[in-house]
mmCIF file of C-alpha atoms in Angstrom:
data_model
loop_
_atom_site.group_PDB
_atom_site.id
_atom_site.type_symbol
_atom_site.label_atom_id
_atom_site.label_comp_id
_atom_site.label_asym_id
_atom_site.label_seq_id
_atom_site.Cartn_x
_atom_site.Cartn_y
_atom_site.Cartn_z
ATOM 1 C CA MET A 1 202.470 27.052 35.877
ATOM 2 C CA ARG A 2 200.307 23.520 35.127
ATOM 3 C CA VAL A 3 198.010 23.278 38.101
ATOM 4 C CA ASN A 4 195.404 20.581 38.409
ATOM 5 C CA GLY A 5 195.226 20.006 34.602
ATOM 6 C CA VAL A 6 195.314 23.881 33.823
ATOM 7 C CA GLU A 7 197.757 27.108 33.322
ATOM 8 C CA LEU A 8 197.682 29.403 36.226
ATOM 9 C CA CYS A 9 199.253 32.911 36.355
ATOM 10 C CA VAL A 10 200.714 32.616 39.755
ATOM 11 C CA GLU A 11 203.296 35.429 41.296
ATOM 12 C CA THR A 12 205.256 35.461 44.853
ATOM 13 C CA PHE A 13 206.712 37.843 47.138
ATOM 14 C CA GLY A 14 209.183 37.557 50.003
ATOM 15 C CA ASP A 15 211.185 34.462 51.290
ATOM 16 C CA PRO A 16 209.630 31.074 50.857
ATOM 17 C CA ALA A 17 211.130 29.957 54.510
ATOM 18 C CA ASP A 18 209.055 32.590 55.946
ATOM 19 C CA PRO A 19 205.092 31.285 57.092
ATOM 20 C CA ALA A 20 202.927 30.980 53.670
ATOM 21 C CA VAL A 21 199.923 33.304 53.254
ATOM 22 C CA LEU A 22 197.729 32.313 50.285
ATOM 23 C CA LEU A 23 195.437 35.485 48.951
ATOM 24 C CA ILE A 24 192.710 34.585 46.760
ATOM 25 C CA HIS A 25 190.582 37.108 45.311
ATOM 26 C CA GLY A 26 186.854 36.916 44.482
ATOM 27 C CA ALA A 27 184.275 37.108 41.357
ATOM 28 C CA CYS A 28 185.864 38.369 38.482
ATOM 29 C CA ALA A 29 189.156 39.879 40.126
ATOM 30 C CA SER A 30 192.451 38.861 39.145
ATOM 31 C CA MET A 31 195.363 39.015 41.358
ATOM 32 C CA LEU A 32 196.167 42.382 40.856
ATOM 33 C CA TRP A 33 193.507 43.336 43.317
ATOM 34 C CA TRP A 34 195.855 41.910 45.734
ATOM 35 C CA GLU A 35 197.850 45.225 45.386
ATOM 36 C CA SER A 36 201.918 44.945 44.647
ATOM 37 C CA GLU A 37 202.470 47.391 47.098
ATOM 38 C CA LEU A 38 199.836 45.526 49.934
ATOM 39 C CA CYS A 39 201.902 42.107 48.688
ATOM 40 C CA ALA A 40 205.127 43.561 49.939
ATOM 41 C CA ALA A 41 204.091 45.631 52.776
ATOM 42 C CA ILE A 42 202.558 41.744 53.969
ATOM 43 C CA ALA A 43 206.006 39.908 53.222
ATOM 44 C CA ALA A 44 208.040 42.860 54.399
ATOM 45 C CA ARG A 45 206.377 41.160 57.916
ATOM 46 C CA GLY A 46 207.624 37.980 57.526
ATOM 47 C CA ARG A 47 205.504 36.433 55.268
ATOM 48 C CA PHE A 48 205.547 34.319 52.072
ATOM 49 C CA VAL A 49 202.484 35.915 50.095
ATOM 50 C CA ILE A 50 201.368 34.298 47.150
ATOM 51 C CA ARG A 51 198.649 35.724 45.034
ATOM 52 C CA TYR A 52 197.368 34.376 41.840
ATOM 53 C CA ASP A 53 194.545 34.542 38.688
ATOM 54 C CA ASN A 54 191.973 32.240 39.348
ATOM 55 C CA ARG A 55 190.510 30.381 36.173
ATOM 56 C CA ASP A 56 188.826 33.135 33.646
ATOM 57 C CA THR A 57 191.130 36.285 35.408
ATOM 58 C CA GLY A 58 194.156 37.714 34.333
ATOM 59 C CA LEU A 59 196.673 35.062 32.482
ATOM 60 C CA SER A 60 195.294 31.756 33.746
ATOM 61 C CA VAL A 61 193.051 29.558 31.569
ATOM 62 C CA SER A 62 189.554 30.541 29.983
ATOM 63 C CA TYR A 63 187.072 29.317 28.782
ATOM 64 C CA PRO A 64 184.141 31.121 26.768
ATOM 65 C CA PRO A 65 181.741 33.027 27.925
ATOM 66 C CA GLY A 66 178.888 31.458 29.725
ATOM 67 C CA GLU A 67 180.233 28.655 29.493
ATOM 68 C CA PRO A 68 182.853 28.096 33.168
ATOM 69 C CA GLY A 69 184.516 24.529 32.312
ATOM 70 C CA TYR A 70 184.781 24.226 35.809
ATOM 71 C CA ALA A 71 182.935 24.367 39.594
ATOM 72 C CA LEU A 72 183.847 25.904 42.638
ATOM 73 C CA SER A 73 185.255 22.240 44.320
ATOM 74 C CA ASP A 74 187.774 22.706 41.057
ATOM 75 C CA LEU A 75 189.143 26.050 42.052
ATOM 76 C CA VAL A 76 189.639 24.886 45.617
ATOM 77 C CA LEU A 77 191.781 22.019 44.357
ATOM 78 C CA ASP A 78 193.243 24.651 41.802
ATOM 79 C CA ALA A 79 194.523 26.509 45.242
ATOM 80 C CA VAL A 80 195.188 23.175 46.566
ATOM 81 C CA GLY A 81 197.896 22.561 43.341
ATOM 82 C CA ILE A 82 199.660 25.884 43.809
ATOM 83 C CA LEU A 83 201.099 25.122 47.292
ATOM 84 C CA ASP A 84 201.978 21.675 45.645
ATOM 85 C CA ALA A 85 203.915 22.845 43.208
ATOM 86 C CA LEU A 86 205.585 25.756 45.681
ATOM 87 C CA GLY A 87 206.394 23.095 48.004
ATOM 88 C CA VAL A 88 204.009 24.923 50.509
ATOM 89 C CA GLY A 89 202.888 22.263 53.282
ATOM 90 C CA ARG A 90 200.396 24.262 54.435
ATOM 91 C CA ALA A 91 198.923 28.034 54.380
ATOM 92 C CA HIS A 92 197.205 30.871 55.939
ATOM 93 C CA VAL A 93 194.367 30.974 53.472
ATOM 94 C CA VAL A 94 192.862 34.759 52.949
ATOM 95 C CA GLY A 95 189.316 34.484 51.179
ATOM 96 C CA ARG A 96 187.673 37.591 50.014
ATOM 97 C CA SER A 97 184.424 37.632 48.784
ATOM 98 C CA MET A 98 182.784 34.893 46.529
ATOM 99 C CA SER A 99 186.332 33.217 47.164
ATOM 100 C CA GLY A 100 185.246 32.813 51.061
ATOM 101 C CA ALA A 101 183.718 29.864 49.736
ATOM 102 C CA ILE A 102 187.547 28.666 48.385
ATOM 103 C CA ALA A 103 188.459 29.152 51.649
ATOM 104 C CA LEU A 104 185.630 27.487 53.906
ATOM 105 C CA ALA A 105 186.149 24.413 51.582
ATOM 106 C CA LEU A 106 189.912 24.927 52.146
ATOM 107 C CA GLY A 107 189.051 24.639 55.914
ATOM 108 C CA VAL A 108 186.379 22.094 55.785
ATOM 109 C CA ASP A 109 187.660 19.326 52.987
ATOM 110 C CA HIS A 110 191.263 20.114 53.141
ATOM 111 C CA ALA A 111 191.678 21.319 56.853
ATOM 112 C CA ASP A 112 195.673 19.830 56.655
ATOM 113 C CA ARG A 113 196.546 22.383 54.452
ATOM 114 C CA VAL A 114 195.618 25.687 56.438
ATOM 115 C CA LEU A 115 196.992 27.317 59.621
ATOM 116 C CA SER A 116 194.651 29.751 59.530
ATOM 117 C CA LEU A 117 191.557 31.630 58.152
ATOM 118 C CA THR A 118 190.749 35.061 56.963
ATOM 119 C CA PHE A 119 187.144 35.777 55.392
ATOM 120 C CA VAL A 120 187.514 39.351 53.753
ATOM 121 C CA ALA A 121 184.146 40.899 53.218
ATOM 122 C CA THR A 122 182.565 37.941 52.696
ATOM 123 C CA THR A 123 179.188 35.708 53.848
ATOM 124 C CA THR A 124 177.565 32.544 55.199
ATOM 125 C CA GLY A 125 175.110 32.830 52.566
ATOM 126 C CA ASP A 126 171.893 33.015 55.045
ATOM 127 C CA PRO A 127 169.098 34.146 53.302
ATOM 128 C CA ASP A 128 167.933 35.682 56.262
ATOM 129 C CA LEU A 129 171.048 38.372 56.191
ATOM 130 C CA PRO A 130 170.212 41.987 55.090
ATOM 131 C CA PRO A 131 170.421 42.513 51.102
ATOM 132 C CA MET A 132 172.752 44.041 48.755
ATOM 133 C CA THR A 133 171.926 48.067 49.481
ATOM 134 C CA GLU A 134 169.177 49.350 46.872
ATOM 135 C CA ALA A 135 172.097 51.934 45.915
ATOM 136 C CA PHE A 136 174.654 49.228 44.770
ATOM 137 C CA LEU A 137 171.975 47.057 42.415
ATOM 138 C CA GLU A 138 170.867 50.234 40.740
ATOM 139 C CA ALA A 139 174.694 51.461 40.163
ATOM 140 C CA SER A 140 176.101 48.026 39.441
ATOM 141 C CA GLY A 141 173.185 47.267 37.499
ATOM 142 C CA ALA A 142 173.291 50.050 34.845
ATOM 143 C CA GLN A 143 177.485 49.048 33.940
ATOM 144 C CA ALA A 144 177.003 45.826 31.704
ATOM 145 C CA SER A 145 180.083 46.279 29.858
ATOM 146 C CA SER A 146 183.576 45.574 30.372
ATOM 147 C CA ASP A 147 185.481 48.601 29.420
ATOM 148 C CA VAL A 148 187.755 49.674 31.971
ATOM 149 C CA GLU A 149 185.239 53.069 32.610
ATOM 150 C CA SER A 150 182.206 50.369 33.270
ATOM 151 C CA ILE A 151 184.698 47.871 35.353
ATOM 152 C CA VAL A 152 185.314 51.375 37.770
ATOM 153 C CA SER A 153 182.068 52.515 37.677
ATOM 154 C CA VAL A 154 181.221 48.968 39.420
ATOM 155 C CA LEU A 155 184.210 49.066 41.884
ATOM 156 C CA ARG A 156 182.840 52.499 42.931
ATOM 157 C CA ALA A 157 179.626 50.996 43.596
ATOM 158 C CA TYR A 158 181.293 48.446 45.520
ATOM 159 C CA ALA A 159 182.794 50.932 47.783
ATOM 160 C CA GLY A 160 179.415 52.347 48.288
ATOM 161 C CA THR A 161 179.469 55.447 50.445
ATOM 162 C CA SER A 162 182.922 54.970 52.083
ATOM 163 C CA PRO A 163 185.266 57.959 51.582
ATOM 164 C CA TYR A 164 188.445 56.067 50.485
ATOM 165 C CA PHE A 165 187.708 54.919 46.920
ATOM 166 C CA ASP A 166 190.299 56.353 45.127
ATOM 167 C CA GLU A 167 189.248 56.779 41.586
ATOM 168 C CA GLU A 168 192.943 57.243 40.023
ATOM 169 C CA ALA A 169 194.247 54.278 41.441
ATOM 170 C CA VAL A 170 191.406 52.067 40.469
ATOM 171 C CA ARG A 171 191.380 52.971 37.009
ATOM 172 C CA LEU A 172 195.152 52.096 36.498
ATOM 173 C CA LEU A 173 194.586 49.255 37.706
ATOM 174 C CA ALA A 174 191.766 48.371 35.558
ATOM 175 C CA VAL A 175 194.063 49.499 32.598
ATOM 176 C CA GLN A 176 196.382 47.226 33.862
ATOM 177 C CA ASP A 177 193.837 44.166 34.494
ATOM 178 C CA VAL A 178 192.010 44.899 31.193
ATOM 179 C CA ALA A 179 195.283 44.884 28.908
ATOM 180 C CA ARG A 180 196.447 41.449 30.528
ATOM 181 C CA THR A 181 193.166 39.576 30.594
ATOM 182 C CA VAL A 182 192.800 36.897 28.135
ATOM 183 C CA ASN A 183 188.892 37.409 28.004
ATOM 184 C CA VAL A 184 187.452 40.157 29.666
ATOM 185 C CA ALA A 185 184.080 39.261 28.929
ATOM 186 C CA SER A 186 184.438 35.543 30.510
ATOM 187 C CA ALA A 187 185.987 37.222 33.257
ATOM 188 C CA MET A 188 183.264 39.244 33.920
ATOM 189 C CA THR A 189 180.494 37.027 33.764
ATOM 190 C CA ASN A 190 181.844 32.946 34.139
ATOM 191 C CA HIS A 191 182.409 32.955 37.837
ATOM 192 C CA PHE A 192 178.900 33.447 38.596
ATOM 193 C CA ARG A 193 177.796 31.143 36.314
ATOM 194 C CA MET A 194 180.281 28.451 37.844
ATOM 195 C CA GLU A 195 178.259 25.610 39.924
ATOM 196 C CA PHE A 196 179.066 26.294 43.858
ATOM 197 C CA ASP A 197 179.490 22.257 44.621
ATOM 198 C CA ALA A 198 182.130 22.692 47.596
ATOM 199 C CA PRO A 199 182.470 21.774 50.643
ATOM 200 C CA SER A 200 181.678 18.083 50.818
ATOM 201 C CA GLY A 201 182.709 18.007 54.285
ATOM 202 C CA GLY A 202 180.773 20.305 56.298
ATOM 203 C CA GLY A 203 180.384 24.400 56.821
ATOM 204 C CA PHE A 204 181.517 27.189 59.047
ATOM 205 C CA GLY A 205 180.600 24.945 62.054
ATOM 206 C CA ASP A 206 183.115 22.482 61.118
ATOM 207 C CA ILE A 207 186.644 25.056 60.477
ATOM 208 C CA VAL A 208 188.984 24.009 63.170
ATOM 209 C CA ALA A 209 191.914 26.425 62.600
ATOM 210 C CA PRO A 210 191.746 30.176 63.917
ATOM 211 C CA THR A 211 189.622 32.281 61.897
ATOM 212 C CA LEU A 212 189.358 36.083 61.563
ATOM 213 C CA VAL A 213 186.636 37.777 59.426
ATOM 214 C CA VAL A 214 187.305 41.374 58.273
ATOM 215 C CA HIS A 215 184.012 43.408 56.890
ATOM 216 C CA GLY A 216 183.809 46.950 56.266
ATOM 217 C CA SER A 217 181.315 49.013 58.169
ATOM 218 C CA LEU A 218 180.019 50.520 55.032
ATOM 219 C CA ASP A 219 179.922 47.236 52.647
ATOM 220 C CA PRO A 220 177.377 47.224 50.546
ATOM 221 C CA VAL A 221 177.431 44.044 48.719
ATOM 222 C CA TYR A 222 177.387 42.224 52.342
ATOM 223 C CA PRO A 223 176.026 44.519 55.073
ATOM 224 C CA LEU A 224 178.078 44.441 58.615
ATOM 225 C CA GLU A 225 175.508 41.905 59.607
ATOM 226 C CA HIS A 226 176.955 39.253 57.093
ATOM 227 C CA GLY A 227 180.384 39.366 58.812
ATOM 228 C CA GLU A 228 179.084 39.229 62.279
ATOM 229 C CA ALA A 229 177.161 36.435 61.387
ATOM 230 C CA LEU A 230 179.900 34.543 59.740
ATOM 231 C CA ARG A 231 182.237 35.309 63.520
ATOM 232 C CA ASP A 232 179.059 34.160 65.030
ATOM 233 C CA ALA A 233 179.072 30.813 62.591
ATOM 234 C CA VAL A 234 182.820 29.698 63.222
ATOM 235 C CA PRO A 235 184.276 28.452 66.702
ATOM 236 C CA GLY A 236 186.109 30.946 68.302
ATOM 237 C CA ALA A 237 186.634 33.060 65.186
ATOM 238 C CA SER A 238 186.987 36.935 65.775
ATOM 239 C CA LEU A 239 186.015 40.305 63.779
ATOM 240 C CA LEU A 240 187.501 43.248 62.611
ATOM 241 C CA VAL A 241 185.253 45.920 61.578
ATOM 242 C CA LEU A 242 187.310 48.362 59.130
ATOM 243 C CA ASP A 243 185.708 51.577 59.938
ATOM 244 C CA SER A 244 183.841 53.625 57.290
ATOM 245 C CA VAL A 245 184.700 51.025 54.576
ATOM 246 C CA GLY A 246 182.870 49.555 51.676
ATOM 247 C CA HIS A 247 183.105 45.829 50.010
ATOM 248 C CA ASP A 248 186.696 46.604 48.933
ATOM 249 C CA LEU A 249 190.114 47.042 51.068
ATOM 250 C CA PRO A 250 191.375 50.683 50.169
ATOM 251 C CA ARG A 251 194.788 51.758 50.887
ATOM 252 C CA PRO A 252 193.990 54.364 53.639
ATOM 253 C CA VAL A 253 193.186 50.904 56.101
ATOM 254 C CA TRP A 254 196.215 48.754 54.823
ATOM 255 C CA PRO A 255 198.406 49.159 57.867
ATOM 256 C CA GLU A 256 195.313 47.864 60.304
ATOM 257 C CA PHE A 257 194.824 45.048 58.597
ATOM 258 C CA VAL A 258 198.276 43.812 57.838
ATOM 259 C CA ASP A 259 198.629 44.757 61.637
ATOM 260 C CA ALA A 260 195.658 42.142 62.150
ATOM 261 C CA LEU A 261 196.607 39.697 59.929
ATOM 262 C CA MET A 262 200.047 39.861 61.817
ATOM 263 C CA GLU A 263 198.922 39.373 64.749
ATOM 264 C CA HIS A 264 196.543 36.531 63.574
ATOM 265 C CA THR A 265 198.887 34.250 61.509
ATOM 266 C CA ALA A 266 202.287 34.398 64.345
#
């Protein structure tokens, strides 16, 4: 669909009459990484699930590698535009990793469109919080290309020491993702080059929507202290710690995650 002046690829699950859940993934990730089975499981519990390709991922608009023609504020308006196009007045917003920043901006600058917020594997950005683990930096830094095996290796690093990493399932998604992405090199680089110019109306302390923070106990990118800090930064927020989980949302914890999301969005 054409949204906010660009073309974005959007997919929905469930009944549009049910409360909407807008799933926004992080840097480099197309909507495929909100697995269709997970989306269907949420929809089966009475939610209208919306997933989409952010700019420079999947089938959505693409820009030259290293030259994103957008800032974070544009991605925020993309999310609002998708809700408009689907006739959704307010949604439960779920932001994952980098897209926690999009969820924050929606909650602060577009609070009238947000029923609740859920932050998955993200951070306040406080420089005093623990850094990425050395093991993660070493593993992810060794993979600079955008072929399937390099993507699998990077996602293995994101899982850290979690026992739940499913290499076969990740490789299958990576093959599908590379095959459908307009420009894989742009997808792997441009989100890290854009300007983070939102929100404009405040920060985490200004969020008024009910907020759930979901964080893996073994996250090597944003160690658990980041999730705890985020919970403390948002008034009234609660924290769900996923035991033995890294910087991902593996299938074995889907039931726990879906149950928590249903309770949070009731």
